[in-house]
GROMACS .gro file of N, CA, C and O in nm:
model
  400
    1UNK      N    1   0.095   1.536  -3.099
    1UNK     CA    2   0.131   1.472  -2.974
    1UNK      C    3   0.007   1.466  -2.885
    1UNK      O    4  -0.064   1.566  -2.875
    2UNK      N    5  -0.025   1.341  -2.813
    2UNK     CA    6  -0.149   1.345  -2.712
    2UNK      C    7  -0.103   1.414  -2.606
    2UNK      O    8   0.010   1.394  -2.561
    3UNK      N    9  -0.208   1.523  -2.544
    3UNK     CA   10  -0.206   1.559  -2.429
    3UNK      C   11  -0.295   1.528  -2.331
    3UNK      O   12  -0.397   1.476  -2.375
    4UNK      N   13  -0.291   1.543  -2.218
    4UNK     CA   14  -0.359   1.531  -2.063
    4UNK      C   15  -0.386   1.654  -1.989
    4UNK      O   16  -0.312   1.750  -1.965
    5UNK      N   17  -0.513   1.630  -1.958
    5UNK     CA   18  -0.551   1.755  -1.865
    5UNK      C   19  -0.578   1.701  -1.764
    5UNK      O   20  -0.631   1.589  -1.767
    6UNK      N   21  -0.547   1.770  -1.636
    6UNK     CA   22  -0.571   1.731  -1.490
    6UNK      C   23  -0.648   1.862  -1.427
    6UNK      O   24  -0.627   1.981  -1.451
    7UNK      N   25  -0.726   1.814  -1.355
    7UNK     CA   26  -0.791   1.901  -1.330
    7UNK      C   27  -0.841   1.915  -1.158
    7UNK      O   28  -0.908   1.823  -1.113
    8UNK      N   29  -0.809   2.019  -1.079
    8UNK     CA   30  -0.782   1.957  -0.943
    8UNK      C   31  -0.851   2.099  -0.828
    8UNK      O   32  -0.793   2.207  -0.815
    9UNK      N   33  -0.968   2.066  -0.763
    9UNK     CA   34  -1.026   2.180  -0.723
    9UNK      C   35  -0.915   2.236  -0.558
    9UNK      O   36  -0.832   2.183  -0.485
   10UNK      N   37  -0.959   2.324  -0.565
   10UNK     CA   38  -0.888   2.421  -0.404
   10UNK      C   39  -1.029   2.490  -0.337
   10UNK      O   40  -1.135   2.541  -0.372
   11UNK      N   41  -0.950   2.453  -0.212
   11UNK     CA   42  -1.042   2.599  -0.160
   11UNK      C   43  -0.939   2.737  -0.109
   11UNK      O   44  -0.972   2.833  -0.040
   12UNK      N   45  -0.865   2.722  -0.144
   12UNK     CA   46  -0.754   2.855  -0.120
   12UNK      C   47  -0.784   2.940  -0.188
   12UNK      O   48  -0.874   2.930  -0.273
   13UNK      N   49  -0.705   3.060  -0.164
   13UNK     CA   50  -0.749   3.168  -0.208
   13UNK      C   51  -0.630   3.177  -0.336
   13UNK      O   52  -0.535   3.104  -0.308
   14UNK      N   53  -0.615   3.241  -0.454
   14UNK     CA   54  -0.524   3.171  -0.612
   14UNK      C   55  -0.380   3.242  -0.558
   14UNK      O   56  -0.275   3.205  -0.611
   15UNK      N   57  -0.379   3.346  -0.449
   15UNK     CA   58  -0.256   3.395  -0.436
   15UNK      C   59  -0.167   3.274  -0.306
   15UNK      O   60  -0.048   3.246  -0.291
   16UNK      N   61  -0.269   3.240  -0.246
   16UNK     CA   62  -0.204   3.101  -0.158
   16UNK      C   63  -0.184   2.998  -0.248
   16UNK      O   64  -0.075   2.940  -0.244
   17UNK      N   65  -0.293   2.955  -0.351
   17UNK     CA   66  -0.251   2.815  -0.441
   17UNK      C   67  -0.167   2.840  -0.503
   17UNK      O   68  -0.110   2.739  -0.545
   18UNK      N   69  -0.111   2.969  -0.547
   18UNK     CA   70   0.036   3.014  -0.655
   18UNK      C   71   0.171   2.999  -0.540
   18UNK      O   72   0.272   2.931  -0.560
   19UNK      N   73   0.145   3.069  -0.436
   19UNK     CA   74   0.276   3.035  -0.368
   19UNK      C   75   0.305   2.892  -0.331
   19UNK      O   76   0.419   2.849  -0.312
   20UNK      N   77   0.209   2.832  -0.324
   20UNK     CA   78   0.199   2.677  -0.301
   20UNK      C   79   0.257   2.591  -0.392
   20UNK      O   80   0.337   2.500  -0.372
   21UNK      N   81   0.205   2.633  -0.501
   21UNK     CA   82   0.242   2.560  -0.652
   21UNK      C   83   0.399   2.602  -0.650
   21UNK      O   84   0.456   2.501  -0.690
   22UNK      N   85   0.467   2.672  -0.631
   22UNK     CA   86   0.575   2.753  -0.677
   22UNK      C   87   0.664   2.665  -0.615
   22UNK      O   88   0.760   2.629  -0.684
   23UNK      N   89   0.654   2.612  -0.476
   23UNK     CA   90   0.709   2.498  -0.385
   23UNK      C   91   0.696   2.416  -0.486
   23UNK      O   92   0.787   2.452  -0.562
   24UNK      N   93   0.634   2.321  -0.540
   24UNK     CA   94   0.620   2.221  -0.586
   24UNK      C   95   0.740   2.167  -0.672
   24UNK      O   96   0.784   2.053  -0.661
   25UNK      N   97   0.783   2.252  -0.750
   25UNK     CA   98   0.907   2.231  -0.859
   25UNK      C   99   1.038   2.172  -0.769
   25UNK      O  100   1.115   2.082  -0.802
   26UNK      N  101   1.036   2.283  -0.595
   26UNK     CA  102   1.147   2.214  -0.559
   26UNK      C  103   1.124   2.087  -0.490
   26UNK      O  104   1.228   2.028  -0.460
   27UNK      N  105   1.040   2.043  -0.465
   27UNK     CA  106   1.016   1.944  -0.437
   27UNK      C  107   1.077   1.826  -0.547
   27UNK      O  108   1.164   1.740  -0.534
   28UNK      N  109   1.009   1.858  -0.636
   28UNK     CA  110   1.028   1.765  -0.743
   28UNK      C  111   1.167   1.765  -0.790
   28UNK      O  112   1.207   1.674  -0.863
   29UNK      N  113   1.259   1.881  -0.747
   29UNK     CA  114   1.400   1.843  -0.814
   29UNK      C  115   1.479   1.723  -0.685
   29UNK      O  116   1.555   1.628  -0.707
   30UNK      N  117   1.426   1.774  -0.556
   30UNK     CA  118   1.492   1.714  -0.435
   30UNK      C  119   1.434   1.548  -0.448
   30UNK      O  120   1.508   1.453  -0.423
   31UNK      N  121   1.317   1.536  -0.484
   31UNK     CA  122   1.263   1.381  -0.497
   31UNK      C  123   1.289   1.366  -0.584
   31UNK      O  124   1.384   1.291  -0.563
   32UNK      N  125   1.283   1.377  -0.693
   32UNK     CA  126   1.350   1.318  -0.826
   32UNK      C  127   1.454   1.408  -0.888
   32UNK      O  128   1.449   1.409  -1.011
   33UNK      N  129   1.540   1.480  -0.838
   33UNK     CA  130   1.641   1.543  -0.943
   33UNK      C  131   1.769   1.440  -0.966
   33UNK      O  132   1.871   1.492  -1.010
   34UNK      N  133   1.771   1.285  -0.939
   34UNK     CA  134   1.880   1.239  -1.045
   34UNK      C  135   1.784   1.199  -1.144
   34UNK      O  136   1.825   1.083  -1.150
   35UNK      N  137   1.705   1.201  -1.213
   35UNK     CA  138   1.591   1.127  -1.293
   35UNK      C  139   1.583   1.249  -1.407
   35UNK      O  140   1.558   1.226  -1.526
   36UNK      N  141   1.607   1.388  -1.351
   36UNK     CA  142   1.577   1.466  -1.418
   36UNK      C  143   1.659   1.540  -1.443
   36UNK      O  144   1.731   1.608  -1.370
   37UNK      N  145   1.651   1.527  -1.589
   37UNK     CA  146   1.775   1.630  -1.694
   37UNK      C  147   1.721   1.769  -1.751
   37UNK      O  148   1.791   1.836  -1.827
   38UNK      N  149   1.632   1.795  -1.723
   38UNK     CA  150   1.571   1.947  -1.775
   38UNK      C  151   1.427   1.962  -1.679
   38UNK      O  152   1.332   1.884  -1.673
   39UNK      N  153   1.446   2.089  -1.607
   39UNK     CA  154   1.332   2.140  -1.546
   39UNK      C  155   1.334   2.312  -1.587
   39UNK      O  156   1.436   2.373  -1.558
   40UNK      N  157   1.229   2.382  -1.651
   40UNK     CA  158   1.250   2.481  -1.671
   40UNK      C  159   1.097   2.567  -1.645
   40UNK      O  160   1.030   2.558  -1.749
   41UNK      N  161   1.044   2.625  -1.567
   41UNK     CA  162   0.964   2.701  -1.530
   41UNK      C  163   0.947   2.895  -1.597
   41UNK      O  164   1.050   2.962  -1.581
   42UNK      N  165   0.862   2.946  -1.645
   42UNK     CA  166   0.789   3.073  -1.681
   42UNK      C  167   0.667   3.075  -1.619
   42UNK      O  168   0.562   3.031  -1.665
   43UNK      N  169   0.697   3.162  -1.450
   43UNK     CA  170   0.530   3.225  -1.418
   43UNK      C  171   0.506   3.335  -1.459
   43UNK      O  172   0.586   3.427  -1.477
   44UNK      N  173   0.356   3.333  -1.483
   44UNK     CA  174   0.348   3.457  -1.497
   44UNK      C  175   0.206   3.511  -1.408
   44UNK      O  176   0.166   3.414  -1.344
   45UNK      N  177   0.142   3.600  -1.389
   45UNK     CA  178   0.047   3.618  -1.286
   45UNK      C  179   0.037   3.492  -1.240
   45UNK      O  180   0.128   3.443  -1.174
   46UNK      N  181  -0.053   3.437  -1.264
   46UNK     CA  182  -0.148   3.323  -1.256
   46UNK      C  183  -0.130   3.168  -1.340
   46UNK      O  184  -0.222   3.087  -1.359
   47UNK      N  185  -0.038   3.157  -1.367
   47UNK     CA  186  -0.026   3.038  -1.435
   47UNK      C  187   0.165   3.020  -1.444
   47UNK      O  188   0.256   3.088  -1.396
   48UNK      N  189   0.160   2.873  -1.546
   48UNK     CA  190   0.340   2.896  -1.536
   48UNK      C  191   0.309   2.785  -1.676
   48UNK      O  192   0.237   2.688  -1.698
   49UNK      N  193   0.418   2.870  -1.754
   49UNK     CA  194   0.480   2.696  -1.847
   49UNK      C  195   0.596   2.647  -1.783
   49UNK      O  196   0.679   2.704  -1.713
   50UNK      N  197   0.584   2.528  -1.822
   50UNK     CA  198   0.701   2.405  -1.817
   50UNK      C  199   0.757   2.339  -1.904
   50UNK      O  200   0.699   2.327  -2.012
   51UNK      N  201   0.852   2.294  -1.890
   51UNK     CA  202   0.895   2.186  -1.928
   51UNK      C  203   1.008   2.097  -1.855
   51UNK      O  204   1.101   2.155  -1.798
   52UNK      N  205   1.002   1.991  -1.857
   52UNK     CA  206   1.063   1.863  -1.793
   52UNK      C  207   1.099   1.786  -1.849
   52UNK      O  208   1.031   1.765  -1.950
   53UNK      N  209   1.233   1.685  -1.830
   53UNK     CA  210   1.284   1.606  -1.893
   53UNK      C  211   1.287   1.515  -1.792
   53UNK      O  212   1.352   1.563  -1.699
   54UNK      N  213   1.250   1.416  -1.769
   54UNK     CA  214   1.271   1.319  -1.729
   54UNK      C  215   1.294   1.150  -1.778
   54UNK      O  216   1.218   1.095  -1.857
   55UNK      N  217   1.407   1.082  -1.717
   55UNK     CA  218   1.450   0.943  -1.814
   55UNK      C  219   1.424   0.970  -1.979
   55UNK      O  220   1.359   0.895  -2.051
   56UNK      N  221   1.496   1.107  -2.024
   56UNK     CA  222   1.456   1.099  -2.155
   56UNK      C  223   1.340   1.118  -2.225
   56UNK      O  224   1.319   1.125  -2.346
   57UNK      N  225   1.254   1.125  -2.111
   57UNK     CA  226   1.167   1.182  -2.208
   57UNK      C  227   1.104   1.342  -2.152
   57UNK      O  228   1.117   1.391  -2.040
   58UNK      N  229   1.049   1.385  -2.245
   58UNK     CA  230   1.057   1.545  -2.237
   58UNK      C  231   0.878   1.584  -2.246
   58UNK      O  232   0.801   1.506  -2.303
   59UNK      N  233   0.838   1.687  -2.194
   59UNK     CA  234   0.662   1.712  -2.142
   59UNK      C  235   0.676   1.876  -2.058
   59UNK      O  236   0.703   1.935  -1.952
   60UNK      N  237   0.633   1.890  -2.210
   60UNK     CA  238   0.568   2.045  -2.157
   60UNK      C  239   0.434   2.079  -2.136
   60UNK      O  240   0.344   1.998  -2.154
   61UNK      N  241   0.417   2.189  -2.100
   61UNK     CA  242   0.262   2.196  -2.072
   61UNK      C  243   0.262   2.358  -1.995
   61UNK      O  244   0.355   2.439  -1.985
   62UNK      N  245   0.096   2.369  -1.940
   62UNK     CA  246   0.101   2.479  -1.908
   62UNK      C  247  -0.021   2.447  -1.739
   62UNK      O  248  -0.104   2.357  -1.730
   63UNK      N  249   0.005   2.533  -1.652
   63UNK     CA  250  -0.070   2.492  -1.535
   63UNK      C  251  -0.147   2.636  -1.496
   63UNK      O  252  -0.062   2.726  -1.501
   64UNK      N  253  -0.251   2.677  -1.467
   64UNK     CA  254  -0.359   2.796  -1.462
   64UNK      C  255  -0.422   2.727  -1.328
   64UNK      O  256  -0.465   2.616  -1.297
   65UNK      N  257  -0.402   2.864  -1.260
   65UNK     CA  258  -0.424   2.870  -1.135
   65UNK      C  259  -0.527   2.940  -1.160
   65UNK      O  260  -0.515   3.044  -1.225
   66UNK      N  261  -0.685   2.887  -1.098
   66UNK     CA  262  -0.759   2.977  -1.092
   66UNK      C  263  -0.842   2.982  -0.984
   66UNK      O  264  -0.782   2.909  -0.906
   67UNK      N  265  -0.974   3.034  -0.909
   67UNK     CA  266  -1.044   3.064  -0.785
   67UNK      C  267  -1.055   2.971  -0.745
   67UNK      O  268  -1.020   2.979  -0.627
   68UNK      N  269  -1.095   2.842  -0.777
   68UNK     CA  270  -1.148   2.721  -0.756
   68UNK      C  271  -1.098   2.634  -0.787
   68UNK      O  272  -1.133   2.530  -0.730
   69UNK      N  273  -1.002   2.624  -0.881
   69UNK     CA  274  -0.946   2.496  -0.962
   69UNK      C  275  -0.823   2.551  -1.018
   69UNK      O  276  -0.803   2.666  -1.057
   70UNK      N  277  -0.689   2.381  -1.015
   70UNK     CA  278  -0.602   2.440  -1.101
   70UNK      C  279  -0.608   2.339  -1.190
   70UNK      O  280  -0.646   2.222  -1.187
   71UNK      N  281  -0.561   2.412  -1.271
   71UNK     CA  282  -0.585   2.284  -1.421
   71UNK      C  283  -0.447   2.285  -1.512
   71UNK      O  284  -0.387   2.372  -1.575
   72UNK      N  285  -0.436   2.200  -1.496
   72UNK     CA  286  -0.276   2.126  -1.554
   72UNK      C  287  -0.318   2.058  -1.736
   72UNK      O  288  -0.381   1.953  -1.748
   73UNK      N  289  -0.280   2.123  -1.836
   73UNK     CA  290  -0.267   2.086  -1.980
   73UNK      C  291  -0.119   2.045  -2.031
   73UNK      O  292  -0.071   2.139  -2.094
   74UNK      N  293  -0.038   1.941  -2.023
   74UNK     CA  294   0.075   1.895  -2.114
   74UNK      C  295   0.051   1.795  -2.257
   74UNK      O  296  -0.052   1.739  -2.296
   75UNK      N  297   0.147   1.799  -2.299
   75UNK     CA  298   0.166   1.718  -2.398
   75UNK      C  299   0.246   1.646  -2.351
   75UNK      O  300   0.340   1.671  -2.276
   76UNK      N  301   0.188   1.495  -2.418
   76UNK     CA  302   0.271   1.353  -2.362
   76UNK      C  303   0.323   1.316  -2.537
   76UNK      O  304   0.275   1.336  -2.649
   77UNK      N  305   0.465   1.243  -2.472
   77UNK     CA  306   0.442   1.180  -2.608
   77UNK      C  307   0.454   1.074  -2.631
   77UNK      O  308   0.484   1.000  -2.537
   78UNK      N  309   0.440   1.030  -2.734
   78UNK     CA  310   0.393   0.871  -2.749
   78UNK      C  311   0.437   0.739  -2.714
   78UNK      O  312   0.384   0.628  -2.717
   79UNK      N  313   0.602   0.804  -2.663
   79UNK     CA  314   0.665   0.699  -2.594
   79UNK      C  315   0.613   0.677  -2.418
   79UNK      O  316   0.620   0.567  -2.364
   80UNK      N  317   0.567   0.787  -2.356
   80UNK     CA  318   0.493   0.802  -2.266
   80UNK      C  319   0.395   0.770  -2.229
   80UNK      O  320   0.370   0.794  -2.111
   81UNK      N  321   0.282   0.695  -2.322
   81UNK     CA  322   0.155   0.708  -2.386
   81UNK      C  323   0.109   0.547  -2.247
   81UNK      O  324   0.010   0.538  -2.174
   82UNK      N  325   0.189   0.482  -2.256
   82UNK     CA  326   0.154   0.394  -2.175
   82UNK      C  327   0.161   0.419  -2.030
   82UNK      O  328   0.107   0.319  -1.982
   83UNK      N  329   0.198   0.500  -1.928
   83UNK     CA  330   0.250   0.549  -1.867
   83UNK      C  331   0.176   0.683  -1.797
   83UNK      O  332   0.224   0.738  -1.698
   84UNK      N  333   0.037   0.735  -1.872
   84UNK     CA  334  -0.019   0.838  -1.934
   84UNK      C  335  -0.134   0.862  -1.782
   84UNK      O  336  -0.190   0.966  -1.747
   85UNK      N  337  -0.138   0.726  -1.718
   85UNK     CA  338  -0.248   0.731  -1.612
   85UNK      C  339  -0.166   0.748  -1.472
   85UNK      O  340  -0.219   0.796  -1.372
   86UNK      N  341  -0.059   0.713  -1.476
   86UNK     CA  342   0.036   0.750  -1.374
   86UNK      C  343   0.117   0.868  -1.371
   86UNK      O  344   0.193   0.912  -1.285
   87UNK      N  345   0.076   0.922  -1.513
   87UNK     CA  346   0.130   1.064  -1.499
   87UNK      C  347   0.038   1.177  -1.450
   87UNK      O  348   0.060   1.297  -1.432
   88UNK      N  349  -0.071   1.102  -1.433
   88UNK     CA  350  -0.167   1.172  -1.420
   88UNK      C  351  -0.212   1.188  -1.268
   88UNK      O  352  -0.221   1.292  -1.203
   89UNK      N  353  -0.232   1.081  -1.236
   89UNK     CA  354  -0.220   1.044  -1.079
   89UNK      C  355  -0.128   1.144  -1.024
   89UNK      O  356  -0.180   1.234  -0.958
   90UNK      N  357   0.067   1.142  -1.050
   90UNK     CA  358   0.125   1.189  -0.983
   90UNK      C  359   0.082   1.337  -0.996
   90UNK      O  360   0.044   1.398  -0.896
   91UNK      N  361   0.088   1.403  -1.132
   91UNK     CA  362   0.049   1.550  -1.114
   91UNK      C  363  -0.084   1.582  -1.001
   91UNK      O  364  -0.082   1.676  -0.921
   92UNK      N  365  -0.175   1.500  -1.013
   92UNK     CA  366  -0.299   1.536  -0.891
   92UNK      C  367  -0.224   1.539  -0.799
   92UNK      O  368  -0.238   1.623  -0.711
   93UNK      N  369  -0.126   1.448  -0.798
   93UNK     CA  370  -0.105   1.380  -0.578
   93UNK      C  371  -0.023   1.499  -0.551
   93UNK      O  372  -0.061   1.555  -0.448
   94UNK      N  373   0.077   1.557  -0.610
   94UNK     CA  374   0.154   1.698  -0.637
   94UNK      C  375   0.068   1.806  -0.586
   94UNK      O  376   0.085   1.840  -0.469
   95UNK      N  377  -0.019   1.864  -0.656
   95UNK     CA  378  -0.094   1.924  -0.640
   95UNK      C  379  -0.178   1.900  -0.515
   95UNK      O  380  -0.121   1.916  -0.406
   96UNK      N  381  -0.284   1.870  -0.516
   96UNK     CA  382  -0.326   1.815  -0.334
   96UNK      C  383  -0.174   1.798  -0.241
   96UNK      O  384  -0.121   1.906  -0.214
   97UNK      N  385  -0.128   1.721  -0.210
   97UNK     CA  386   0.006   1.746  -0.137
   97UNK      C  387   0.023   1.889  -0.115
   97UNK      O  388   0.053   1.934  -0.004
   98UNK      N  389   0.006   1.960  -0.215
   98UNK     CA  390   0.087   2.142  -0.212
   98UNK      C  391  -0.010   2.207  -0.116
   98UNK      O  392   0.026   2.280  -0.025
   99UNK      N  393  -0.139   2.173  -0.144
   99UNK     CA  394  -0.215   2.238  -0.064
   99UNK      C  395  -0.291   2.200   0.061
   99UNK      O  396  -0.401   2.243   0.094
  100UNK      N  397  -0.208   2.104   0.130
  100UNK     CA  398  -0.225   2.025   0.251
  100UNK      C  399  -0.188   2.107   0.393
  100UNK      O  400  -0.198   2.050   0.501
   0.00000   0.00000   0.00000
């Protein structure tokens, strides 16, 4: 399956960009939760897996919070594949947004 990495700098400190990030999910159920049929989150220190279902299609991945940067790794899949630069976009705009 192709994946995407996003990659998105902070100047926060990783225990402010984690509580920040942690908002983000509800966000995303309140703006898109009729769209979405599976949201399932594992943090752990410093990072979290996911996975999401949205219109059927499904994208997991893993997001690492670190001093300077958080960096977002999922797998897309191929029905997604066209679609792949706007998924990308939104995860940045997510991210910046969180830490505004």
């Amino acid at each position: 399956m192709p994946r995407i990495q996003v990659n998105v700098p902070h100047a926060l400190d990783r225990e402010t960009a984690i509580e920040r990030l942690r908002l983000v999910s509800e966000k995303i159920k309140v703006q898109y939760g009729s769209q979405i049929s599976k949201l399932v989150e594992e943090w752990r220190e410093d990072s979290v897996n996911f996975a999401i279902t949205v219109a059927g299609i499904s994208v997991q991945g893993t997001v690492l919070v670190m001093h300077q940067t958080v960096q977002v790794e999922s797998s897309v899949p191929f029905a997604a594949l066209p679609f792949r630069g706007m998924i990308e976009a939104q995860i940045r705009k997510s991210i910046i947004e969180a830490f505004e």
